[in-house]
Structures are given as structure tokens and as C-alpha cells.
One Martini backbone bead per residue (centre of mass of N, CA, C, O) as a GRO file, in nm:
protein
   44
    1MET     BB    1   9.060  10.125   9.851
    2ASN     BB    2   9.077   9.959   9.558
    3VAL     BB    3   9.335   9.953   9.304
    4ALA     BB    4   9.440  10.008   8.966
    5VAL     BB    5   9.731   9.993   8.757
    6MET     BB    6   9.800  10.121   8.432
    7GLY     BB    7  10.097  10.072   8.423
    8TYR     BB    8  10.479  10.046   8.500
    9GLY     BB    9  10.630  10.294   8.459
   10THR     BB   10  10.703  10.600   8.540
   11VAL     BB   11  10.413  10.678   8.628
   12GLY     BB   12  10.300  10.420   8.766
   13SER     BB   13  10.528  10.391   8.981
   14GLY     BB   14  10.476  10.672   9.105
   15VAL     BB   15  10.188  10.622   9.197
   16VAL     BB   16  10.250  10.384   9.383
   17GLU     BB   17  10.444  10.537   9.568
   18ILE     BB   18  10.240  10.747   9.670
   19ILE     BB   19  10.029  10.552   9.783
   20ASN     BB   20  10.233  10.413   9.988
   21LYS     BB   21  10.333  10.682  10.145
   22ARG     BB   22  10.041  10.770  10.164
   23ASP     BB   23   9.732  10.845  10.335
   24LEU     BB   24   9.459  10.775  10.106
   25GLY     BB   25   9.287  10.499  10.121
   26LEU     BB   26   9.475  10.318   9.938
   27ASP     BB   27   9.497  10.005   9.741
   28VAL     BB   28   9.709   9.808   9.559
   29LYS     BB   29   9.591   9.534   9.381
   30TYR     BB   30   9.675   9.614   9.077
   31ILE     BB   31   9.908   9.551   8.800
   32LEU     BB   32   9.897   9.658   8.460
   33ASP     BB   33  10.117   9.460   8.255
   34LEU     BB   34  10.311   9.299   8.012
   35ARG     BB   35  10.530   9.303   8.205
   36ASP     BB   36  10.787   9.193   8.410
   37PHE     BB   37  10.888   9.234   8.780
   38PRO     BB   38  11.136   9.112   8.919
   39GLY     BB   39  11.165   9.199   9.267
   40ASP     BB   40  10.897   9.353   9.283
   41GLU     BB   41  10.672   9.401   9.539
   42ASN     BB   42  10.434   9.535   9.372
   43ALA     BB   43  10.455   9.333   9.092
   44SER     BB   44  10.380   9.026   9.211
   0.00000   0.00000   0.00000
């Protein structure tokens, strides 16, 4: 299942990390944040 994460601060980045590390059947399709995160493979 594709999911979007709204906000990529402390909580949002932690959620993405957990989704990527565990086999939950989820795939982070979008990260919604006003800021850019150059060099971050998840938020590109």
C-alpha cells in the first residue's frame, strides 16, 4: 500500500524510518513538507 507522510520533522522522519525498516506492507510514495531536504534519499 502506498502512503504519504505529512511533515518531515522529528515525528515524520521517524515514521518514514520505521516504515522503511520494518516489513509493514507500506511504501512511502510522497513526503509532504514545505521545506526541501537535499541529499535525503527519502525526501527527494
